[in-house]
Amino acid sequence: GGGEQDMTTQQTTSPSLKYFFVFNPTYGQKEGREHEKILFFYPPSVEIGQQTNHVGLSEALIYFTKTFSPNKPCESVRRQKNTVSFFNPEPNIWAVMFVNNPRSTRVSKEEGTVYDYHENEIDDTLLQSVVRHCCYTFRLFNGKAEEIIKKQGVEGLRSRLDCFLTPYLHYLPFDQLDIFSSLDGVQFFSPIDKNVYLRIQSFINLTEDSFSNKLQYAAFIYGDSLVWSGLEQEDMVLLYAFFSSPLSRFDAQQQQQQQQQDGNSEYSAAFPTRIRGEKGGKGGYITG
């Protein structure tokens, strides 16, 4: 009877990436040239006119909120279907991330298909830390955008952003956003035998001496634990987060070979190169 009519079935989706883009608001000032502001846009399948519209709306929102808070730019916006995070990693460079809010689908005989969006389930601070990690990890392996432009021009920056961010975004676990709450912590290997520690330190010293003209810093990670590091703490946190995530599984060498096969001989790996250990072994190292 009536109870049967009201019966519903429910399905809930996880958060997922809708858009991620990087732009420079000082570019593309002439009418019809607004698309030149875009330095990177994901997914690339979005039509260029739509990309330009999203960038234009984000830029307008950033400048509008500046009138109320000149010293603290807009960091996040909640909408029914998605949550947006803005980050300004360096002068005139903005990164914007749109994440689809979780959605429940209810199907009932009375109402048909109904979508309920859970706009309060994504933590603004958490999403901001995802965007920050993304920008700072790019900078760790590639340098500042300003420096890249000086050496390789704007197209060089676009190429590096594409080579780094496309695989980076592909591997980000948006269905487990809470993983990013622990990315600022480093797990140290403890306790460790004094002799083993000295042997590791000796190995690192020998490596640094042997490649002193090429090697600037080194770190030693065993499993998911940091044993020794010569890097600044901020950089080590980013590198540790990189090693602890699925991102370290990406094979930049394979990507580089593909780029060269496609005729891009000037390809310069923006993503750290993964070197695997011996066959059957678990070892290996990453250079960047």
Short mmCIF file of C-alpha atoms in Angstrom, two decimals:
data_model
loop_
_atom_site.label_atom_id
_atom_site.label_comp_id
_atom_site.label_asym_id
_atom_site.label_seq_id
_atom_site.Cartn_x
_atom_site.Cartn_y
_atom_site.Cartn_z
CA GLY A 1 0.00 0.00 0.00
CA GLY A 2 1.16 3.51 0.89
CA GLY A 3 4.33 2.27 2.57
CA GLU A 4 5.40 0.50 -0.58
CA GLN A 5 4.87 3.66 -2.61
CA ASP A 6 7.21 5.65 -0.34
CA MET A 7 10.05 3.13 -0.50
CA THR A 8 13.32 4.65 -1.75
CA THR A 9 16.73 3.39 -2.78
CA GLN A 10 19.77 5.55 -2.05
CA GLN A 11 23.25 5.85 -3.53
CA THR A 12 25.90 8.35 -2.39
CA THR A 13 28.87 9.52 -4.47
CA SER A 14 32.28 10.46 -3.06
CA PRO A 15 33.91 13.89 -3.58
CA SER A 16 35.59 14.12 -7.00
CA LEU A 17 37.68 16.63 -8.92
CA LYS A 18 35.68 18.77 -11.35
CA TYR A 19 38.25 21.38 -12.45
CA PHE A 20 41.74 22.53 -11.54
CA PHE A 21 43.31 25.49 -13.26
CA VAL A 22 46.21 27.92 -12.93
CA PHE A 23 46.07 31.42 -14.38
CA ASN A 24 47.83 34.77 -14.46
CA PRO A 25 45.30 37.66 -14.32
CA THR A 26 47.80 40.13 -15.88
CA TYR A 27 47.88 38.19 -19.17
CA GLY A 28 45.27 38.37 -21.96
CA GLN A 29 44.16 41.94 -21.25
CA LYS A 30 42.98 42.65 -24.81
CA GLU A 31 39.46 41.72 -25.85
CA GLY A 32 39.35 38.31 -27.48
CA ARG A 33 42.71 37.34 -25.91
CA GLU A 34 41.37 36.42 -22.43
CA HIS A 35 42.29 32.74 -22.96
CA GLU A 36 45.97 33.76 -22.70
CA LYS A 37 45.50 34.09 -18.92
CA ILE A 38 45.21 30.27 -18.69
CA LEU A 39 48.47 28.51 -17.83
CA PHE A 40 46.92 25.11 -17.12
CA PHE A 41 43.41 23.65 -17.17
CA TYR A 42 42.20 20.20 -16.11
CA PRO A 43 40.49 18.36 -17.62
CA PRO A 44 41.86 19.49 -21.01
CA SER A 45 38.68 18.21 -22.71
CA VAL A 46 36.80 21.33 -21.51
CA GLU A 47 36.24 23.66 -24.47
CA ILE A 48 38.49 26.75 -24.45
CA GLY A 49 35.53 29.14 -24.22
CA GLN A 50 34.31 27.40 -21.07
CA GLN A 51 37.83 27.40 -19.62
CA THR A 52 38.02 31.16 -20.19
CA ASN A 53 34.60 31.67 -18.54
CA HIS A 54 35.63 29.71 -15.42
CA VAL A 55 38.87 31.70 -15.15
CA GLY A 56 37.00 35.00 -15.68
CA LEU A 57 34.42 34.20 -12.99
CA SER A 58 37.14 33.13 -10.52
CA GLU A 59 39.14 36.30 -11.21
CA ALA A 60 36.02 38.46 -10.71
CA LEU A 61 35.25 36.70 -7.40
CA ILE A 62 38.83 37.16 -6.15
CA TYR A 63 38.79 40.90 -6.94
CA PHE A 64 35.27 41.36 -5.56
CA THR A 65 36.19 39.80 -2.19
CA LYS A 66 39.37 41.92 -2.05
CA THR A 67 37.20 45.02 -1.60
CA PHE A 68 36.06 43.60 1.76
CA SER A 69 39.35 42.03 2.78
CA PRO A 70 42.32 43.62 0.93
CA ASN A 71 44.99 41.72 2.90
CA LYS A 72 43.33 38.30 2.97
CA PRO A 73 42.18 37.12 -0.46
CA CYS A 74 39.27 34.73 -0.97
CA GLU A 75 40.25 31.14 -0.12
CA SER A 76 37.06 29.14 -0.56
CA VAL A 77 33.48 29.26 -1.81
CA ARG A 78 30.75 26.74 -1.07
CA ARG A 79 28.14 26.09 -3.72
CA GLN A 80 25.35 23.54 -3.87
CA LYS A 81 27.10 21.20 -6.30
CA ASN A 82 30.77 21.95 -5.64
CA THR A 83 33.27 23.51 -3.26
CA VAL A 84 35.91 25.86 -4.69
CA SER A 85 39.34 26.59 -3.25
CA PHE A 86 41.61 29.49 -4.33
CA PHE A 87 45.32 29.81 -3.65
CA ASN A 88 47.85 32.50 -4.58
CA PRO A 89 51.28 30.76 -4.37
CA GLU A 90 53.24 33.69 -5.82
CA PRO A 91 52.52 37.15 -7.27
CA ASN A 92 50.09 37.05 -10.23
CA ILE A 93 49.70 33.26 -10.11
CA TRP A 94 46.39 31.75 -8.96
CA ALA A 95 45.45 28.09 -8.59
CA VAL A 96 41.76 27.18 -8.39
CA MET A 97 40.26 23.78 -7.55
CA PHE A 98 36.60 22.80 -8.00
CA VAL A 99 35.59 19.61 -6.16
CA ASN A 100 32.19 17.99 -6.66
CA ASN A 101 30.31 17.72 -3.38
CA PRO A 102 29.10 14.24 -2.36
CA ARG A 103 25.65 13.58 -3.77
CA SER A 104 22.89 11.19 -2.71
CA THR A 105 20.51 9.89 -5.32
CA ARG A 106 17.06 8.92 -4.09
CA VAL A 107 14.66 7.04 -6.30
CA SER A 108 11.03 6.80 -5.20
CA LYS A 109 7.74 6.09 -6.87
CA GLU A 110 6.35 9.37 -5.57
CA GLU A 111 9.13 11.80 -6.58
CA GLY A 112 11.13 9.87 -9.15
CA THR A 113 14.88 10.58 -9.07
CA VAL A 114 15.96 13.20 -6.52
CA TYR A 115 19.54 14.49 -5.98
CA ASP A 116 20.62 15.68 -2.53
CA TYR A 117 23.95 17.54 -2.42
CA HIS A 118 25.98 17.47 0.82
CA GLU A 119 27.70 20.87 0.54
CA ASN A 120 28.94 20.85 4.15
CA GLU A 121 30.84 17.56 3.95
CA ILE A 122 34.01 18.94 2.35
CA ASP A 123 36.24 20.77 4.83
CA ASP A 124 37.40 24.16 3.42
CA THR A 125 40.70 24.04 5.31
CA LEU A 126 41.36 20.52 4.08
CA LEU A 127 40.71 21.45 0.46
CA GLN A 128 42.97 24.50 0.83
CA SER A 129 45.77 22.22 2.08
CA VAL A 130 45.29 19.99 -1.00
CA VAL A 131 45.76 22.99 -3.33
CA ARG A 132 48.75 24.25 -1.30
CA HIS A 133 50.44 20.84 -1.40
CA CYS A 134 49.87 20.67 -5.13
CA CYS A 135 51.45 24.11 -5.76
CA TYR A 136 54.34 23.67 -3.34
CA THR A 137 55.19 20.18 -4.62
CA PHE A 138 55.31 21.58 -8.17
CA ARG A 139 57.66 24.33 -6.93
CA LEU A 140 59.84 21.79 -5.08
CA PHE A 141 60.54 19.85 -8.29
CA ASN A 142 60.41 22.71 -10.83
CA GLY A 143 61.16 26.01 -9.10
CA LYS A 144 59.04 29.17 -9.01
CA ALA A 145 56.82 30.04 -11.97
CA GLU A 146 58.60 33.40 -12.32
CA GLU A 147 62.00 31.67 -12.66
CA ILE A 148 60.66 29.17 -15.23
CA ILE A 149 59.24 32.03 -17.33
CA LYS A 150 62.62 33.82 -17.28
CA LYS A 151 64.42 30.69 -18.52
CA GLN A 152 61.84 29.01 -20.76
CA GLY A 153 59.12 31.60 -21.42
CA VAL A 154 55.40 31.29 -20.69
CA GLU A 155 55.07 28.26 -22.99
CA GLY A 156 57.82 26.55 -21.00
CA LEU A 157 55.80 27.12 -17.82
CA ARG A 158 52.61 25.81 -19.50
CA SER A 159 54.48 22.68 -20.59
CA ARG A 160 55.92 22.03 -17.13
CA LEU A 161 52.57 22.58 -15.42
CA ASP A 162 50.94 20.13 -17.82
CA CYS A 163 53.67 17.47 -17.42
CA PHE A 164 53.55 17.70 -13.62
CA LEU A 165 49.93 18.46 -12.74
CA THR A 166 48.19 16.04 -15.12
CA PRO A 167 49.60 12.88 -13.45
CA TYR A 168 49.54 14.56 -10.01
CA LEU A 169 45.81 15.26 -10.22
CA HIS A 170 45.12 11.83 -11.68
CA TYR A 171 46.56 10.13 -8.60
CA LEU A 172 44.99 12.40 -5.94
CA PRO A 173 42.53 10.32 -3.84
CA PHE A 174 39.56 12.70 -3.76
CA ASP A 175 37.40 9.97 -2.27
CA GLN A 176 39.73 10.03 0.79
CA LEU A 177 40.24 13.75 1.30
CA ASP A 178 40.90 13.27 5.01
CA ILE A 179 44.27 11.72 4.03
CA PHE A 180 45.53 15.28 3.50
CA SER A 181 45.01 16.14 7.16
CA SER A 182 48.04 13.97 7.98
CA LEU A 183 50.30 15.17 5.15
CA ASP A 184 51.96 17.80 7.32
CA GLY A 185 53.29 15.14 9.67
CA VAL A 186 56.41 13.07 9.14
CA GLN A 187 56.77 9.61 10.67
CA PHE A 188 60.31 9.03 11.91
CA PHE A 189 61.89 5.60 12.01
CA SER A 190 62.41 4.70 15.64
CA PRO A 191 64.07 3.04 17.39
CA ILE A 192 67.06 2.43 15.15
CA ASP A 193 70.26 0.58 15.98
CA LYS A 194 73.18 3.01 16.38
CA ASN A 195 75.46 1.00 14.05
CA VAL A 196 72.78 0.83 11.35
CA TYR A 197 72.19 4.58 11.66
CA LEU A 198 75.93 5.29 11.33
CA ARG A 199 76.14 3.03 8.26
CA ILE A 200 73.23 4.91 6.65
CA GLN A 201 74.86 8.26 7.45
CA SER A 202 78.16 6.99 6.06
CA PHE A 203 76.41 5.86 2.86
CA ILE A 204 74.77 9.28 2.44
CA ASN A 205 78.07 11.11 3.07
CA LEU A 206 79.83 8.91 0.51
CA THR A 207 77.06 9.50 -2.04
CA GLU A 208 77.14 13.27 -1.48
CA ASP A 209 80.95 13.32 -1.83
CA SER A 210 80.86 11.19 -4.99
CA PHE A 211 78.28 13.41 -6.68
CA SER A 212 79.09 16.73 -5.03
CA ASN A 213 78.81 18.61 -8.33
CA LYS A 214 75.25 17.33 -8.93
CA LEU A 215 73.81 16.43 -5.55
CA GLN A 216 72.53 19.25 -3.35
CA TYR A 217 70.47 17.46 -0.68
CA ALA A 218 69.65 13.87 0.24
CA ALA A 219 67.14 12.04 2.41
CA PHE A 220 66.78 8.39 3.39
CA ILE A 221 63.31 6.86 3.82
CA TYR A 222 62.71 3.26 4.86
CA GLY A 223 59.18 1.95 4.30
CA ASP A 224 56.98 4.89 5.31
CA SER A 225 59.44 6.28 7.84
CA LEU A 226 62.07 8.98 7.57
CA VAL A 227 65.51 7.84 8.80
CA TRP A 228 67.71 10.78 7.84
CA SER A 229 67.27 14.10 6.00
CA GLY A 230 69.49 16.97 4.94
CA LEU A 231 66.61 19.01 3.50
CA GLU A 232 64.83 22.01 4.95
CA GLN A 233 61.86 20.86 7.05
CA GLU A 234 59.25 22.44 4.74
CA ASP A 235 60.70 20.68 1.68
CA MET A 236 61.08 17.40 3.54
CA VAL A 237 57.39 17.46 4.54
CA LEU A 238 56.41 17.89 0.86
CA LEU A 239 58.79 15.16 -0.29
CA TYR A 240 57.61 12.81 2.45
CA ALA A 241 53.97 13.43 1.45
CA PHE A 242 54.95 12.66 -2.16
CA PHE A 243 56.58 9.35 -1.17
CA SER A 244 53.64 8.41 1.05
CA SER A 245 51.07 8.91 -1.70
CA PRO A 246 50.23 6.99 -4.89
CA LEU A 247 51.99 9.81 -6.81
CA SER A 248 55.38 8.15 -6.33
CA ARG A 249 54.17 5.22 -8.47
CA PHE A 250 53.91 7.42 -11.55
CA ASP A 251 56.59 6.55 -14.08
CA ALA A 252 57.98 9.82 -15.45
CA GLN A 253 60.57 7.96 -17.55
CA GLN A 254 57.78 6.26 -19.47
CA GLN A 255 56.08 9.63 -19.96
CA GLN A 256 59.34 11.13 -21.20
CA GLN A 257 59.86 8.32 -23.73
CA GLN A 258 56.30 8.80 -24.99
CA GLN A 259 56.84 12.55 -25.38
CA GLN A 260 60.02 11.92 -27.37
CA GLN A 261 58.24 9.37 -29.58
CA ASP A 262 55.59 12.00 -30.25
CA GLY A 263 58.31 14.26 -31.63
CA ASN A 264 58.79 16.51 -28.63
CA SER A 265 62.58 16.30 -28.45
CA GLU A 266 62.82 19.33 -26.14
CA TYR A 267 60.83 17.54 -23.46
CA SER A 268 62.19 18.27 -20.00
CA ALA A 269 60.70 16.11 -17.22
CA ALA A 270 58.76 18.33 -14.85
CA PHE A 271 57.88 15.29 -12.78
CA PRO A 272 60.52 13.51 -10.66
CA THR A 273 61.91 10.40 -12.34
CA ARG A 274 61.31 7.08 -10.62
CA ILE A 275 64.18 4.60 -10.79
CA ARG A 276 63.16 1.09 -9.80
CA GLY A 277 65.31 -1.26 -7.76
CA GLU A 278 66.62 -4.60 -8.94
CA LYS A 279 64.10 -7.10 -10.30
CA GLY A 280 62.03 -8.51 -7.49
CA GLY A 281 63.48 -6.00 -4.99
CA LYS A 282 61.56 -3.26 -3.21
CA GLY A 283 64.29 -0.64 -3.38
CA GLY A 284 64.63 2.26 -5.76
CA TYR A 285 65.01 6.00 -5.72
CA ILE A 286 63.49 9.12 -7.19
CA THR A 287 65.40 12.00 -8.72
CA GLY A 288 64.05 15.39 -9.63
#
